[in-house]
Coordinates of C-alpha atoms in Angstrom, one line a residue:
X1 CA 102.8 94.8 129.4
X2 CA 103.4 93.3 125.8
X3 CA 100.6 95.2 124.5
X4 CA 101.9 98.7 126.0
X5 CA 105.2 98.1 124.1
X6 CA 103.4 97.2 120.6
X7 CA 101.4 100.8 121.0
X8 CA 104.4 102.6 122.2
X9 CA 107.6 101.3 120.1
X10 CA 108.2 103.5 116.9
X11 CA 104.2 105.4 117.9
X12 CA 103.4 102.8 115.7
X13 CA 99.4 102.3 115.7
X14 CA 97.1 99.4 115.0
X15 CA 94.4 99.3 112.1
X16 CA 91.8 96.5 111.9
X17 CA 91.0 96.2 108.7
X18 CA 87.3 93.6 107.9
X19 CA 86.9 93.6 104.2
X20 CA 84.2 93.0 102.0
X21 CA 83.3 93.2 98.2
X22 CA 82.7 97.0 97.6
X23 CA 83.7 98.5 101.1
X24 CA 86.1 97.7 103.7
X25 CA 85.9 99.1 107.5
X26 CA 88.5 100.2 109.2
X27 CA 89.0 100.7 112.8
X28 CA 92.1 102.1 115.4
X29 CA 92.3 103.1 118.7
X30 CA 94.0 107.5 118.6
X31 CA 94.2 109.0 122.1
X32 CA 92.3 106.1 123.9
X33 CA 89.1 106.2 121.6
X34 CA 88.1 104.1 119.3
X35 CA 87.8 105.4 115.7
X36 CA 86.0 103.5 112.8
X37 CA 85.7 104.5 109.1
X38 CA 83.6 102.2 106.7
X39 CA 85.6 103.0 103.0
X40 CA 85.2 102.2 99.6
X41 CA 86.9 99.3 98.2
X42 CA 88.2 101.6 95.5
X43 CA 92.1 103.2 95.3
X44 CA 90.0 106.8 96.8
X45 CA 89.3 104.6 99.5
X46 CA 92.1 103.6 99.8
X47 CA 93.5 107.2 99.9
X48 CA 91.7 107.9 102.3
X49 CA 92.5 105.1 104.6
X50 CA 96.4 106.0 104.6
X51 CA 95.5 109.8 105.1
X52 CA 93.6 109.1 108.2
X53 CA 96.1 106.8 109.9
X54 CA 100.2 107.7 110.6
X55 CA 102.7 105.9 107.8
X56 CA 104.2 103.8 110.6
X57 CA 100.8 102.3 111.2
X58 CA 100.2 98.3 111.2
X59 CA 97.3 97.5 109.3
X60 CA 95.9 93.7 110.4
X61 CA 93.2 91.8 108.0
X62 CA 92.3 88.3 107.6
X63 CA 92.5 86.4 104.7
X64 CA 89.4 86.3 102.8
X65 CA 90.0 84.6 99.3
X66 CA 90.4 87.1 96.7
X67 CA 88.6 89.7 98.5
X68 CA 91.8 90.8 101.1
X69 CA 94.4 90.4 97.6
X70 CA 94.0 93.6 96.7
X71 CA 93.8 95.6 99.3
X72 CA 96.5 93.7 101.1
X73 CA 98.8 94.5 97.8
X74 CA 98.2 98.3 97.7
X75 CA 98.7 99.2 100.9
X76 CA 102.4 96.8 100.5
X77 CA 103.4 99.2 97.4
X78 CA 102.5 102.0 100.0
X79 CA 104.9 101.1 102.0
X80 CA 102.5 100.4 104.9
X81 CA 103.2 97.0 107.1
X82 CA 100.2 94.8 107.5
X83 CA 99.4 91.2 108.6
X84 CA 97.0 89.0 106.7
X85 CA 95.7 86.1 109.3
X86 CA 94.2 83.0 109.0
X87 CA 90.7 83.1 109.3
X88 CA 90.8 80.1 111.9
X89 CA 93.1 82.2 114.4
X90 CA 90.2 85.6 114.1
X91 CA 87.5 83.0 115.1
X92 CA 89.3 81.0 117.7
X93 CA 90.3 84.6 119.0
X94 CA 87.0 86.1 118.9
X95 CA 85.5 82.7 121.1
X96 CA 88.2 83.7 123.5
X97 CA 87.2 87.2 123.9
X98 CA 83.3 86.0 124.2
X99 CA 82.5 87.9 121.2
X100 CA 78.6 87.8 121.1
X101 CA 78.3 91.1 118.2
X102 CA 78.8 90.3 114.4
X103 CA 79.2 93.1 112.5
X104 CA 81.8 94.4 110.0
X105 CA 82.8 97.3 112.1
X106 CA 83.0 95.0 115.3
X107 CA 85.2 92.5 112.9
X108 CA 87.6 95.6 112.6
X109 CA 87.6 96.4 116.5
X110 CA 88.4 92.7 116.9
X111 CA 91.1 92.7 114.7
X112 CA 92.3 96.0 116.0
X113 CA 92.3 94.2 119.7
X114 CA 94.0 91.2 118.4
X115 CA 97.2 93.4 116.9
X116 CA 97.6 95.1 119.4
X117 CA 97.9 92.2 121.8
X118 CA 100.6 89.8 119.7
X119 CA 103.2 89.9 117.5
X120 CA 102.4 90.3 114.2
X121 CA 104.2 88.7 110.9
X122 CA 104.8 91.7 108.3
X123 CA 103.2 90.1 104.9
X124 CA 105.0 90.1 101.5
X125 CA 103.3 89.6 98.2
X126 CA 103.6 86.3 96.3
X127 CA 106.5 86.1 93.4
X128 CA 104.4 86.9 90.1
X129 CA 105.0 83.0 89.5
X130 CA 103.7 81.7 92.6
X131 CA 100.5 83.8 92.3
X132 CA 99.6 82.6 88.4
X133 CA 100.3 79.0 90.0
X134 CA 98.0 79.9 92.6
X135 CA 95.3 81.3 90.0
X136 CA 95.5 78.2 87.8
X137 CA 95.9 76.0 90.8
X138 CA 92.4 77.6 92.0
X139 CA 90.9 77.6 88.2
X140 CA 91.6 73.6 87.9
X141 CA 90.0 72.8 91.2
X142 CA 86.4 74.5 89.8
X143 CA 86.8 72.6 86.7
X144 CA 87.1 69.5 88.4
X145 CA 84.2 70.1 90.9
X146 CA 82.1 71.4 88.0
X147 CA 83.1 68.1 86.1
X148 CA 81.8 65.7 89.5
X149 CA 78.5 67.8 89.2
X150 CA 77.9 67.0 86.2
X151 CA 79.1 63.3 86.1
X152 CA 76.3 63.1 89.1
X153 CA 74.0 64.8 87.1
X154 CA 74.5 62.1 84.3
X155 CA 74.1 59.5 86.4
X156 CA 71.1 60.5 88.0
X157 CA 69.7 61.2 84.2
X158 CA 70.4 57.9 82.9
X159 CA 68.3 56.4 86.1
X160 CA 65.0 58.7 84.2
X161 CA 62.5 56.1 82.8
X162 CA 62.3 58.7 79.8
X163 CA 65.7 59.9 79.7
X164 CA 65.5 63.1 77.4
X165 CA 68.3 62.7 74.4
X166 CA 68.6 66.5 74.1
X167 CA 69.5 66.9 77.8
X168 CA 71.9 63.9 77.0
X169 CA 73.7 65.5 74.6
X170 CA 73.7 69.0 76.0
X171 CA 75.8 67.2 78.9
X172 CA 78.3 65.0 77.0
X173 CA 78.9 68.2 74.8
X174 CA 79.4 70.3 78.3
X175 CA 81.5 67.0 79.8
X176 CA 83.7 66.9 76.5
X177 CA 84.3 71.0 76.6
X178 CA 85.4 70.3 80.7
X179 CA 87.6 67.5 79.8
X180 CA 89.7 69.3 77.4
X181 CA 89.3 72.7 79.4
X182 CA 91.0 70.3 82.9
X183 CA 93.6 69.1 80.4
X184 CA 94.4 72.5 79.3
X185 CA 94.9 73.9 82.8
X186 CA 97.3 70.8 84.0
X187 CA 99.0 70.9 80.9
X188 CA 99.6 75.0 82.1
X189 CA 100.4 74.3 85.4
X190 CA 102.8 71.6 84.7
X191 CA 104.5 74.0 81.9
X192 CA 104.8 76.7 85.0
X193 CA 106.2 74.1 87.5
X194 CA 109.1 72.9 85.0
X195 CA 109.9 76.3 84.3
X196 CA 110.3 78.4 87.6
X197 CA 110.9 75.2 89.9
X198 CA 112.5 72.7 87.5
X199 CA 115.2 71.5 89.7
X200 CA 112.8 70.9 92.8
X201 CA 110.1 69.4 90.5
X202 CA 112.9 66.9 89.7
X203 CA 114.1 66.6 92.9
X204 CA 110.5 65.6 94.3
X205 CA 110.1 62.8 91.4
X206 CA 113.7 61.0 92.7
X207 CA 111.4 59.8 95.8
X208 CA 110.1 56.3 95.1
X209 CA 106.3 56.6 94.8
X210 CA 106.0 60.3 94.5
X211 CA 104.7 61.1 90.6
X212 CA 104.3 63.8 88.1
X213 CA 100.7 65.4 89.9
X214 CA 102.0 65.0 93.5
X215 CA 105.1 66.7 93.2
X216 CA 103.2 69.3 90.8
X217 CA 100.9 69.5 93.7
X218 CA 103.6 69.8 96.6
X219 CA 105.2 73.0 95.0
X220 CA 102.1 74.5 94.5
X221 CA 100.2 74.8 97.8
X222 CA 103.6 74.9 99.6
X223 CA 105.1 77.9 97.2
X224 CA 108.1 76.2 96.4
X225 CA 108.1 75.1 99.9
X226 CA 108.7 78.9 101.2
X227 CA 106.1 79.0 103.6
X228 CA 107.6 76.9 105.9
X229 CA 110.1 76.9 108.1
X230 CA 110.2 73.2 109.4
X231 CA 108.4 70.2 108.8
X232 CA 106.1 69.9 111.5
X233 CA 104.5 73.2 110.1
X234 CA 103.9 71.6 106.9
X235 CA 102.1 68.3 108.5
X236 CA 99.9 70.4 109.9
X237 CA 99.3 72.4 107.2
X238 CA 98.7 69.4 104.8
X239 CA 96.2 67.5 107.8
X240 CA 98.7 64.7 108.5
X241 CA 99.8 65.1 111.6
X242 CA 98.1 62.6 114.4
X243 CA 95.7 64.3 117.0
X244 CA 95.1 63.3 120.4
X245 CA 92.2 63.5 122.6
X246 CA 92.7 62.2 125.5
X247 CA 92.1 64.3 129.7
X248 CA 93.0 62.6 133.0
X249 CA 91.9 59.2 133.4
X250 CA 88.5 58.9 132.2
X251 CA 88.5 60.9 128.4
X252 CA 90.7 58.5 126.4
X253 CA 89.0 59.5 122.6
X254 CA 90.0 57.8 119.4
X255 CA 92.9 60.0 117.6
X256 CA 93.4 60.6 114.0
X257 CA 94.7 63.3 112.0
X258 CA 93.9 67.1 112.1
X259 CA 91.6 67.4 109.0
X260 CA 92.1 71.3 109.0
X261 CA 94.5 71.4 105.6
X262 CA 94.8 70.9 102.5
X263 CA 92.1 67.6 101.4
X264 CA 93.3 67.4 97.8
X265 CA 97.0 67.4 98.8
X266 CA 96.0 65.0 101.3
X267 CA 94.4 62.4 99.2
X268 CA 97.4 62.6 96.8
X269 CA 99.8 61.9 99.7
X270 CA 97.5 59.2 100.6
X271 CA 97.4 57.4 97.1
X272 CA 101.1 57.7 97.0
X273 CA 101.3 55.2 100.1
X274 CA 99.9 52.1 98.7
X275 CA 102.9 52.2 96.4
X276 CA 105.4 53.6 98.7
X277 CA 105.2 50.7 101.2
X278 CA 106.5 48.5 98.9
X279 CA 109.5 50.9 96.7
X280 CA 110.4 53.1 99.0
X281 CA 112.5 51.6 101.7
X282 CA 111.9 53.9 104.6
X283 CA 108.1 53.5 103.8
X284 CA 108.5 49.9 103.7
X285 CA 110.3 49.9 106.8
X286 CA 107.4 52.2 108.8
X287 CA 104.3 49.7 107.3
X288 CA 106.4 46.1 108.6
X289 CA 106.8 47.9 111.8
X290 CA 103.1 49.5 112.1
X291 CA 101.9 46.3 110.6
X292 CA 103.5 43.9 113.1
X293 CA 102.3 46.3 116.2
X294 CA 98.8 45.6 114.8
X295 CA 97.4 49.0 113.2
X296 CA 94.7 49.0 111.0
X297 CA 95.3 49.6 107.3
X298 CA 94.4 53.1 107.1
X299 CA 96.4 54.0 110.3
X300 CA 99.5 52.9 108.6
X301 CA 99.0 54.9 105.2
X302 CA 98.2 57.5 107.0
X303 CA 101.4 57.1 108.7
X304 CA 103.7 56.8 105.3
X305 CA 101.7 59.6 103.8
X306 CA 103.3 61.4 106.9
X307 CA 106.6 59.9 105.7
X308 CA 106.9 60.7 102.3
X309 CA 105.8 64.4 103.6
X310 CA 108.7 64.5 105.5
X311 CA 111.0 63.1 102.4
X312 CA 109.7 65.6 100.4
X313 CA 110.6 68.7 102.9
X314 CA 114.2 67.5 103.3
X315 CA 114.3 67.0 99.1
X316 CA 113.1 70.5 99.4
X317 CA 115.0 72.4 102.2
X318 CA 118.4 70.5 101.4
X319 CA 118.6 70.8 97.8
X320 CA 119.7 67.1 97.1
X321 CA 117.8 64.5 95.4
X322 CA 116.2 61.5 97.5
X323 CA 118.5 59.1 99.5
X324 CA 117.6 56.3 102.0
X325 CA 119.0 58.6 104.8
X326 CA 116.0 60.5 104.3
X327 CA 114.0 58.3 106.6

């Protein structure tokens, strides 16, 4: 019934989109059959793509790093509406339709199937700020994996029973240059915060416990905290919120938190605990109370890492520094 309405309202149609680095396949359903075009990831591809579909088409892709960016962006200046989804929703949705074929044309049929048969969110670019955070953001976290590979590396040299002095010096040389590259890049990012989110950055740093790189971090991966419109969103996005696992009376697993978000923010919000519990009333409150009921360390930071999310949205969403209401 739903799905009739989506094809009928407006004759609007609906393109699957699967894209990949020089080609992207397209696919629609036009007078019950199936039509498929495999098209160059170029703007003549792209020509060709809104030629062969109607204007009020609605194009549905998955987000696929920098790959969808692009594409996603042209056909917006077009005028076109289009969905980007998470990738986790196209797999969960494919297991449910027993998808047993992986190609890149049957990754556009899918997606085809899938908007026609929900609601779809019309995407909107980034602000121009939020995507050069995003891009430094991005930059930062390769520097500081390439700078663990390379500490390992050291350490497994120095275990050599001949260490070779020219490798030695090839990788503090490479160490010093990442260093001051890392630096360079927080220095940037912190610059861009301060200058197109200055009053949030400062509202963020009025909650006890939550420093210069968290709140840095918070804006960042949350947009300025546009992408969400309450708080329980946000937990989940982050990997904070507590799971369950648990079916009648005999499958009673061990819970935890939904690891599915973001790791780095995580750990920050994590760190930030071990401090909160003790300046931060609310959080000071939560760990006596946890503490006293018995839960294990972790469980309880955890817990006021879940807090202090939750201080931070309302810093956010209300526009007023920290107060002890904010519990």
């Amino acid at each position: 019934m739903f799905r009739l309405s989506m094809m009928t309202e407006g004759n609007k149609m609906i393109v699957g989109i699967d894209i990949s680095k020089t080609s992207f396949d397209a696919a629609w359903r036009e007078a019950g059959q199936q039509q498929h075009r495999t098209l160059a990831y170029t703007a003549a591809g792209l020509a060709e793509l809104l030629a062969l579909t109607p204007t009020a088409s609605h194009y549905v892709m998955e987000a696929t790093g920098a790959y969808h960016s692009r594409l996603a962006v042209w056909l917006y200046e077009a005028g076109r509406p289009l969905t980007v989804l998470n990738p986790l929703v196209v797999k969960r949705y494919a297991q449910m339709q027993l998808s047993r074929v992986k190609s890149d044309k049957a990754d556009a049929e899918l997606l085809c199937r899938y908007g026609e048969a929900h609601a779809l969110t019309p995407w909107t670019p980034e602000p121009d700020e939020i995507v050069e955070l995003q891009q430094a953001h991005g930059w930062l976290d390769d520097l500081v994996r390439a700078r663990t590979q390379l500490l390992n590396r050291q350490e497994a040299a120095a275990h050599q029973p001949r260490p070779s002095p020219f490798v030695a010096d090839q990788m503090r040389t490479q160490l010093d240059q990442l260093q001051r590259q890392i630096a360079d890049c927080e220095a940037h990012l912190g610059a861009l915060v301060k200058k197109s989110f200055s009053a949030l950055y400062t509202r963020l740093l009025s909650i006890p416990s939550v420093g210069p790189r968290t709140a840095m971090e918070l804006i960042i991966v949350t947009a300025g905290f546009s992408r969400f419109k309450d708080v329980k969103a946000l937990g989940a996005y982050i990997g904070v919120t507590p799971t369950t696992y648990q079916s009648g009376t005999s499958v009673k697993g061990q819970g935890g938190i939904a690891k599915l978000g973001q790791s780095r923010m995580r750990q920050l919000l994590y760190l930030c605990s071990w401090t909160a519990k003790s300046c931060n009333p609310a959080c000071r409150a939560l760990h006596d109370r946890l503490k006293a009921a018995g839960k294990p360390a972790k469980v309880i930071n955890v817990a006021i890492a879940h807090k202090l999310l939750r201080q931070a949205f309302a810093v956010a969403t209300t526009n007023r520094p920290y107060s002890v209401e904010y519990a």
